[in-house]
Amino acid sequence: MLFRKEKKIIAKIEAYLTAIDQCRDLFSACVTRFILTTAFDPLTDLVDSVHTMESAADDLRRDIEYQLFHKALIPESREDILNLLEAFDDIPNAFQNICYIFSCEKITIPPSLKEVLLQFVEMNLAAYGEARAALPLFLYRKALYVHLEKVDHMESEVDKQERVLISRIFDLSIETADKLLLKGLVDKIASISDRAQELADRLTIAVVKRKL
């Protein structure tokens, strides 16, 4: 049974998750434009919108942390929630940083990689989606292992596809410097699923602790 203060803090966490979802949607739109463009465009307005939403999510997270430190939850739950928020914060940061990489490094994607890179982005966002779906279930003390198992599977698939992409990049007839930029971009996109896996691992630990 949830107490009134717990319900209030959960509502704040759900608002925070909604803000991250909005950041994800802006990121997806921004990166899709970057990948599909045939001539470099910094897409300043789109990149700025991702940054603005990342900052808004950051503000919500800091407010939640303030409330937690003022005993809005029972003490044994507070540390777990703080750890989960810390892991979650890495994901909108990754969205923002990937957009900055495209914009600041003036990356254009070779035609032969456009479709596979779009699919790679979607794979990583799907891993985020499963981790994101698990957190409210944890807060409401409901079963969440199906989502955690999917994150683990998706992260493994991303690792395989990352190796395929990097191999294809180094088969291209382009400058070595451009290959390294593309490899760095792929690594950064793959970090989304890595961070989803980190969140899933922390959720697993939190569930086990709750049962002790």
mmCIF file of N, CA, C and O in Angstrom, residues 48-117:
data_model
loop_
_atom_site.group_PDB
_atom_site.id
_atom_site.type_symbol
_atom_site.label_atom_id
_atom_site.label_comp_id
_atom_site.label_asym_id
_atom_site.label_seq_id
_atom_site.Cartn_x
_atom_site.Cartn_y
_atom_site.Cartn_z
ATOM 1 N N ASP A 48 18.666 22.458 -30.543
ATOM 2 C CA ASP A 48 18.339 23.285 -29.374
ATOM 3 C C ASP A 48 17.102 22.759 -28.651
ATOM 4 O O ASP A 48 17.018 22.824 -27.415
ATOM 5 N N SER A 49 16.137 22.238 -29.398
ATOM 6 C CA SER A 49 14.924 21.719 -28.758
ATOM 7 C C SER A 49 15.236 20.472 -27.934
ATOM 8 O O SER A 49 14.652 20.269 -26.862
ATOM 9 N N VAL A 50 16.164 19.645 -28.419
ATOM 10 C CA VAL A 50 16.588 18.472 -27.635
ATOM 11 C C VAL A 50 17.273 18.937 -26.355
ATOM 12 O O VAL A 50 17.004 18.410 -25.256
ATOM 13 N N HIS A 51 18.154 19.940 -26.484
ATOM 14 C CA HIS A 51 18.840 20.478 -25.299
ATOM 15 C C HIS A 51 17.846 21.067 -24.303
ATOM 16 O O HIS A 51 17.963 20.834 -23.089
ATOM 17 N N THR A 52 16.858 21.808 -24.798
ATOM 18 C CA THR A 52 15.862 22.427 -23.914
ATOM 19 C C THR A 52 15.087 21.374 -23.134
ATOM 20 O O THR A 52 14.856 21.515 -21.924
ATOM 21 N N MET A 53 14.694 20.297 -23.815
ATOM 22 C CA MET A 53 13.935 19.256 -23.129
ATOM 23 C C MET A 53 14.816 18.473 -22.169
ATOM 24 O O MET A 53 14.368 18.070 -21.088
ATOM 25 N N GLU A 54 16.083 18.272 -22.529
ATOM 26 C CA GLU A 54 17.010 17.604 -21.607
ATOM 27 C C GLU A 54 17.175 18.433 -20.341
ATOM 28 O O GLU A 54 17.197 17.894 -19.225
ATOM 29 N N SER A 55 17.266 19.754 -20.495
ATOM 30 C CA SER A 55 17.400 20.642 -19.339
ATOM 31 C C SER A 55 16.136 20.623 -18.484
ATOM 32 O O SER A 55 16.211 20.641 -17.247
ATOM 33 N N ALA A 56 14.969 20.577 -19.143
ATOM 34 C CA ALA A 56 13.705 20.525 -18.401
ATOM 35 C C ALA A 56 13.621 19.230 -17.594
ATOM 36 O O ALA A 56 13.178 19.239 -16.430
ATOM 37 N N ALA A 57 14.040 18.118 -18.190
ATOM 38 C CA ALA A 57 14.050 16.843 -17.464
ATOM 39 C C ALA A 57 15.017 16.913 -16.288
ATOM 40 O O ALA A 57 14.720 16.402 -15.196
ATOM 41 N N ASP A 58 16.148 17.549 -16.496
ATOM 42 C CA ASP A 58 17.133 17.726 -15.428
ATOM 43 C C ASP A 58 16.532 18.482 -14.245
ATOM 44 O O ASP A 58 16.752 18.131 -13.080
ATOM 45 N N ASP A 59 15.784 19.540 -14.544
ATOM 46 C CA ASP A 59 15.152 20.331 -13.484
ATOM 47 C C ASP A 59 14.161 19.483 -12.692
ATOM 48 O O ASP A 59 14.099 19.566 -11.453
ATOM 49 N N LEU A 60 13.387 18.669 -13.404
ATOM 50 C CA LEU A 60 12.427 17.799 -12.720
ATOM 51 C C LEU A 60 13.148 16.782 -11.830
ATOM 52 O O LEU A 60 12.716 16.517 -10.706
ATOM 53 N N ARG A 61 14.248 16.236 -12.342
ATOM 54 C CA ARG A 61 15.004 15.257 -11.548
ATOM 55 C C ARG A 61 15.548 15.899 -10.278
ATOM 56 O O ARG A 61 15.483 15.299 -9.188
ATOM 57 N N ARG A 62 16.083 17.100 -10.383
ATOM 58 C CA ARG A 62 16.628 17.769 -9.195
ATOM 59 C C ARG A 62 15.533 18.060 -8.168
ATOM 60 O O ARG A 62 15.763 17.960 -6.955
ATOM 61 N N ASP A 63 14.340 18.399 -8.646
ATOM 62 C CA ASP A 63 13.222 18.630 -7.723
ATOM 63 C C ASP A 63 12.843 17.338 -7.004
ATOM 64 O O ASP A 63 12.578 17.343 -5.795
ATOM 65 N N ILE A 64 12.844 16.220 -7.734
ATOM 66 C CA ILE A 64 12.541 14.929 -7.116
ATOM 67 C C ILE A 64 13.586 14.598 -6.061
ATOM 68 O O ILE A 64 13.260 14.142 -4.953
ATOM 69 N N GLU A 65 14.845 14.810 -6.383
ATOM 70 C CA GLU A 65 15.918 14.515 -5.425
ATOM 71 C C GLU A 65 15.766 15.376 -4.170
ATOM 72 O O GLU A 65 15.969 14.896 -3.052
ATOM 73 N N TYR A 66 15.392 16.633 -4.353
ATOM 74 C CA TYR A 66 15.169 17.515 -3.200
ATOM 75 C C TYR A 66 14.051 16.960 -2.322
ATOM 76 O O TYR A 66 14.176 16.915 -1.087
ATOM 77 N N GLN A 67 12.959 16.530 -2.969
ATOM 78 C CA GLN A 67 11.835 15.985 -2.210
ATOM 79 C C GLN A 67 12.234 14.703 -1.483
ATOM 80 O O GLN A 67 11.835 14.469 -0.332
ATOM 81 N N LEU A 68 13.036 13.870 -2.144
ATOM 82 C CA LEU A 68 13.470 12.627 -1.516
ATOM 83 C C LEU A 68 14.314 12.899 -0.282
ATOM 84 O O LEU A 68 14.193 12.223 0.744
ATOM 85 N N PHE A 69 15.193 13.892 -0.357
ATOM 86 C CA PHE A 69 16.038 14.219 0.787
ATOM 87 C C PHE A 69 15.239 14.817 1.939
ATOM 88 O O PHE A 69 15.706 14.865 3.067
ATOM 89 N N HIS A 70 14.020 15.274 1.624
ATOM 90 C CA HIS A 70 13.140 15.789 2.677
ATOM 91 C C HIS A 70 12.099 14.752 3.094
ATOM 92 O O HIS A 70 10.979 15.071 3.476
ATOM 93 N N LYS A 71 12.489 13.472 2.945
ATOM 94 C CA LYS A 71 11.726 12.351 3.496
ATOM 95 C C LYS A 71 10.346 12.190 2.873
ATOM 96 O O LYS A 71 9.358 11.916 3.571
ATOM 97 N N ALA A 72 10.285 12.355 1.554
ATOM 98 C CA ALA A 72 9.019 12.102 0.873
ATOM 99 C C ALA A 72 8.748 10.617 0.707
ATOM 100 O O ALA A 72 7.641 10.215 0.402
ATOM 101 N N LEU A 73 9.771 9.796 0.900
ATOM 102 C CA LEU A 73 9.602 8.345 0.841
ATOM 103 C C LEU A 73 10.172 7.715 2.098
ATOM 104 O O LEU A 73 11.021 8.295 2.766
ATOM 105 N N ILE A 74 9.714 6.504 2.379
ATOM 106 C CA ILE A 74 10.292 5.788 3.508
ATOM 107 C C ILE A 74 11.783 5.586 3.253
ATOM 108 O O ILE A 74 12.207 5.392 2.117
ATOM 109 N N PRO A 75 12.627 5.653 4.280
ATOM 110 C CA PRO A 75 14.081 5.678 4.097
ATOM 111 C C PRO A 75 14.649 4.549 3.253
ATOM 112 O O PRO A 75 15.550 4.769 2.449
ATOM 113 N N GLU A 76 14.117 3.315 3.394
ATOM 114 C CA GLU A 76 14.711 2.196 2.659
ATOM 115 C C GLU A 76 14.452 2.282 1.159
ATOM 116 O O GLU A 76 15.114 1.613 0.373
ATOM 117 N N SER A 77 13.476 3.101 0.733
ATOM 118 C CA SER A 77 13.200 3.267 -0.693
ATOM 119 C C SER A 77 14.015 4.406 -1.304
ATOM 120 O O SER A 77 14.259 4.423 -2.507
ATOM 121 N N ARG A 78 14.435 5.337 -0.474
ATOM 122 C CA ARG A 78 15.042 6.570 -0.973
ATOM 123 C C ARG A 78 16.320 6.308 -1.761
ATOM 124 O O ARG A 78 16.498 6.843 -2.864
ATOM 125 N N GLU A 79 17.201 5.494 -1.235
ATOM 126 C CA GLU A 79 18.480 5.244 -1.907
ATOM 127 C C GLU A 79 18.268 4.574 -3.255
ATOM 128 O O GLU A 79 18.928 4.937 -4.244
ATOM 129 N N ASP A 80 17.350 3.609 -3.323
ATOM 130 C CA ASP A 80 17.094 2.918 -4.585
ATOM 131 C C ASP A 80 16.579 3.889 -5.644
ATOM 132 O O ASP A 80 17.015 3.857 -6.800
ATOM 133 N N ILE A 81 15.638 4.747 -5.266
ATOM 134 C CA ILE A 81 15.079 5.698 -6.222
ATOM 135 C C ILE A 81 16.154 6.668 -6.706
ATOM 136 O O ILE A 81 16.247 6.975 -7.906
ATOM 137 N N LEU A 82 16.993 7.150 -5.809
ATOM 138 C CA LEU A 82 18.076 8.054 -6.200
ATOM 139 C C LEU A 82 19.025 7.375 -7.178
ATOM 140 O O LEU A 82 19.458 7.988 -8.171
ATOM 141 N N ASN A 83 19.353 6.122 -6.926
ATOM 142 C CA ASN A 83 20.238 5.385 -7.831
ATOM 143 C C ASN A 83 19.598 5.195 -9.206
ATOM 144 O O ASN A 83 20.276 5.305 -10.242
ATOM 145 N N LEU A 84 18.310 4.928 -9.224
ATOM 146 C CA LEU A 84 17.618 4.748 -10.498
ATOM 147 C C LEU A 84 17.531 6.061 -11.275
ATOM 148 O O LEU A 84 17.718 6.089 -12.497
ATOM 149 N N LEU A 85 17.279 7.149 -10.568
ATOM 150 C CA LEU A 85 17.239 8.456 -11.232
ATOM 151 C C LEU A 85 18.594 8.813 -11.810
ATOM 152 O O LEU A 85 18.689 9.391 -12.905
ATOM 153 N N GLU A 86 19.649 8.479 -11.095
ATOM 154 C CA GLU A 86 21.003 8.743 -11.585
ATOM 155 C C GLU A 86 21.248 7.991 -12.887
ATOM 156 O O GLU A 86 21.813 8.539 -13.851
ATOM 157 N N ALA A 87 20.815 6.724 -12.943
ATOM 158 C CA ALA A 87 20.990 5.935 -14.158
ATOM 159 C C ALA A 87 20.130 6.481 -15.292
ATOM 160 O O ALA A 87 20.567 6.535 -16.450
ATOM 161 N N PHE A 88 18.926 6.891 -14.970
ATOM 162 C CA PHE A 88 18.021 7.427 -15.992
ATOM 163 C C PHE A 88 18.557 8.725 -16.585
ATOM 164 O O PHE A 88 18.407 8.983 -17.785
ATOM 165 N N ASP A 89 19.202 9.534 -15.767
ATOM 166 C CA ASP A 89 19.693 10.840 -16.220
ATOM 167 C C ASP A 89 20.701 10.707 -17.349
ATOM 168 O O ASP A 89 20.836 11.614 -18.180
ATOM 169 N N ASP A 90 21.408 9.580 -17.413
ATOM 170 C CA ASP A 90 22.396 9.375 -18.474
ATOM 171 C C ASP A 90 21.751 9.276 -19.858
ATOM 172 O O ASP A 90 22.403 9.544 -20.867
ATOM 173 N N ILE A 91 20.482 8.889 -19.919
ATOM 174 C CA ILE A 91 19.854 8.631 -21.214
ATOM 175 C C ILE A 91 19.526 9.927 -21.959
ATOM 176 O O ILE A 91 19.931 10.086 -23.125
ATOM 177 N N PRO A 92 18.821 10.897 -21.357
ATOM 178 C CA PRO A 92 18.627 12.157 -22.091
ATOM 179 C C PRO A 92 19.945 12.877 -22.362
ATOM 180 O O PRO A 92 20.062 13.584 -23.379
ATOM 181 N N ASN A 93 20.937 12.684 -21.501
ATOM 182 C CA ASN A 93 22.262 13.244 -21.781
ATOM 183 C C ASN A 93 22.824 12.656 -23.075
ATOM 184 O O ASN A 93 23.423 13.374 -23.890
ATOM 185 N N ALA A 94 22.626 11.354 -23.257
ATOM 186 C CA ALA A 94 23.092 10.712 -24.487
ATOM 187 C C ALA A 94 22.345 11.256 -25.701
ATOM 188 O O ALA A 94 22.956 11.519 -26.749
ATOM 189 N N PHE A 95 21.022 11.433 -25.575
ATOM 190 C CA PHE A 95 20.250 12.017 -26.685
ATOM 191 C C PHE A 95 20.854 13.365 -27.100
ATOM 192 O O PHE A 95 21.083 13.623 -28.280
ATOM 193 N N GLN A 96 21.093 14.201 -26.127
ATOM 194 C CA GLN A 96 21.632 15.528 -26.394
ATOM 195 C C GLN A 96 23.025 15.451 -27.026
ATOM 196 O O GLN A 96 23.312 16.124 -28.022
ATOM 197 N N ASN A 97 23.886 14.620 -26.463
ATOM 198 C CA ASN A 97 25.268 14.554 -26.933
ATOM 199 C C ASN A 97 25.373 14.012 -28.354
ATOM 200 O O ASN A 97 26.233 14.445 -29.129
ATOM 201 N N ILE A 98 24.519 13.068 -28.710
ATOM 202 C CA ILE A 98 24.530 12.539 -30.077
ATOM 203 C C ILE A 98 24.146 13.626 -31.071
ATOM 204 O O ILE A 98 24.758 13.755 -32.141
ATOM 205 N N CYS A 99 23.155 14.422 -30.716
ATOM 206 C CA CYS A 99 22.777 15.540 -31.595
ATOM 207 C C CYS A 99 23.922 16.538 -31.732
ATOM 208 O O CYS A 99 24.182 17.057 -32.834
ATOM 209 N N TYR A 100 24.626 16.798 -30.636
ATOM 210 C CA TYR A 100 25.780 17.693 -30.699
ATOM 211 C C TYR A 100 26.882 17.127 -31.592
ATOM 212 O O TYR A 100 27.562 17.871 -32.309
ATOM 213 N N ILE A 101 27.091 15.808 -31.535
ATOM 214 C CA ILE A 101 28.114 15.186 -32.384
ATOM 215 C C ILE A 101 27.788 15.415 -33.861
ATOM 216 O O ILE A 101 28.643 15.829 -34.649
ATOM 217 N N PHE A 102 26.543 15.140 -34.242
ATOM 218 C CA PHE A 102 26.139 15.381 -35.623
ATOM 219 C C PHE A 102 26.383 16.836 -36.015
ATOM 220 O O PHE A 102 26.941 17.126 -37.083
ATOM 221 N N SER A 103 25.941 17.745 -35.164
ATOM 222 C CA SER A 103 25.971 19.168 -35.498
ATOM 223 C C SER A 103 27.378 19.747 -35.475
ATOM 224 O O SER A 103 27.804 20.421 -36.417
ATOM 225 N N CYS A 104 28.122 19.479 -34.406
ATOM 226 C CA CYS A 104 29.443 20.102 -34.235
ATOM 227 C C CYS A 104 30.507 19.469 -35.119
ATOM 228 O O CYS A 104 31.426 20.155 -35.588
ATOM 229 N N GLU A 105 30.406 18.144 -35.345
ATOM 230 C CA GLU A 105 31.403 17.460 -36.156
ATOM 231 C C GLU A 105 31.023 17.427 -37.633
ATOM 232 O O GLU A 105 31.748 16.873 -38.455
ATOM 233 N N LYS A 106 29.859 18.023 -37.937
ATOM 234 C CA LYS A 106 29.413 18.168 -39.335
ATOM 235 C C LYS A 106 29.409 16.832 -40.082
ATOM 236 O O LYS A 106 29.914 16.709 -41.196
ATOM 237 N N ILE A 107 28.804 15.853 -39.422
ATOM 238 C CA ILE A 107 28.790 14.499 -39.984
ATOM 239 C C ILE A 107 27.671 14.350 -41.011
ATOM 240 O O ILE A 107 26.523 14.734 -40.771
ATOM 241 N N THR A 108 28.019 13.791 -42.153
ATOM 242 C CA THR A 108 27.022 13.352 -43.132
ATOM 243 C C THR A 108 27.170 11.843 -43.299
ATOM 244 O O THR A 108 28.282 11.313 -43.299
ATOM 245 N N ILE A 109 26.053 11.168 -43.444
ATOM 246 C CA ILE A 109 26.051 9.704 -43.490
ATOM 247 C C ILE A 109 26.104 9.229 -44.950
ATOM 248 O O ILE A 109 25.285 9.656 -45.774
ATOM 249 N N PRO A 110 27.054 8.352 -45.273
ATOM 250 C CA PRO A 110 27.106 7.787 -46.637
ATOM 251 C C PRO A 110 25.791 7.096 -46.992
ATOM 252 O O PRO A 110 25.154 6.476 -46.123
ATOM 253 N N PRO A 111 25.349 7.189 -48.240
ATOM 254 C CA PRO A 111 24.058 6.601 -48.651
ATOM 255 C C PRO A 111 23.905 5.128 -48.270
ATOM 256 O O PRO A 111 22.816 4.705 -47.875
ATOM 257 N N SER A 112 24.980 4.355 -48.356
ATOM 258 C CA SER A 112 24.881 2.918 -48.082
ATOM 259 C C SER A 112 24.638 2.606 -46.606
ATOM 260 O O SER A 112 24.292 1.467 -46.258
ATOM 261 N N LEU A 113 24.807 3.603 -45.730
ATOM 262 C CA LEU A 113 24.631 3.373 -44.290
ATOM 263 C C LEU A 113 23.350 3.988 -43.732
ATOM 264 O O LEU A 113 23.015 3.739 -42.568
ATOM 265 N N LYS A 114 22.668 4.767 -44.537
ATOM 266 C CA LYS A 114 21.528 5.524 -44.002
ATOM 267 C C LYS A 114 20.456 4.618 -43.387
ATOM 268 O O LYS A 114 20.033 4.817 -42.249
ATOM 269 N N GLU A 115 20.000 3.635 -44.140
ATOM 270 C CA GLU A 115 18.906 2.794 -43.668
ATOM 271 C C GLU A 115 19.319 1.968 -42.453
ATOM 272 O O GLU A 115 18.579 1.860 -41.471
ATOM 273 N N VAL A 116 20.508 1.375 -42.516
ATOM 274 C CA VAL A 116 20.947 0.528 -41.404
ATOM 275 C C VAL A 116 21.199 1.364 -40.152
ATOM 276 O O VAL A 116 20.965 0.897 -39.025
ATOM 277 N N LEU A 117 21.637 2.602 -40.318
ATOM 278 C CA LEU A 117 21.862 3.447 -39.146
ATOM 279 C C LEU A 117 20.534 3.879 -38.523
ATOM 280 O O LEU A 117 20.415 3.944 -37.284
#
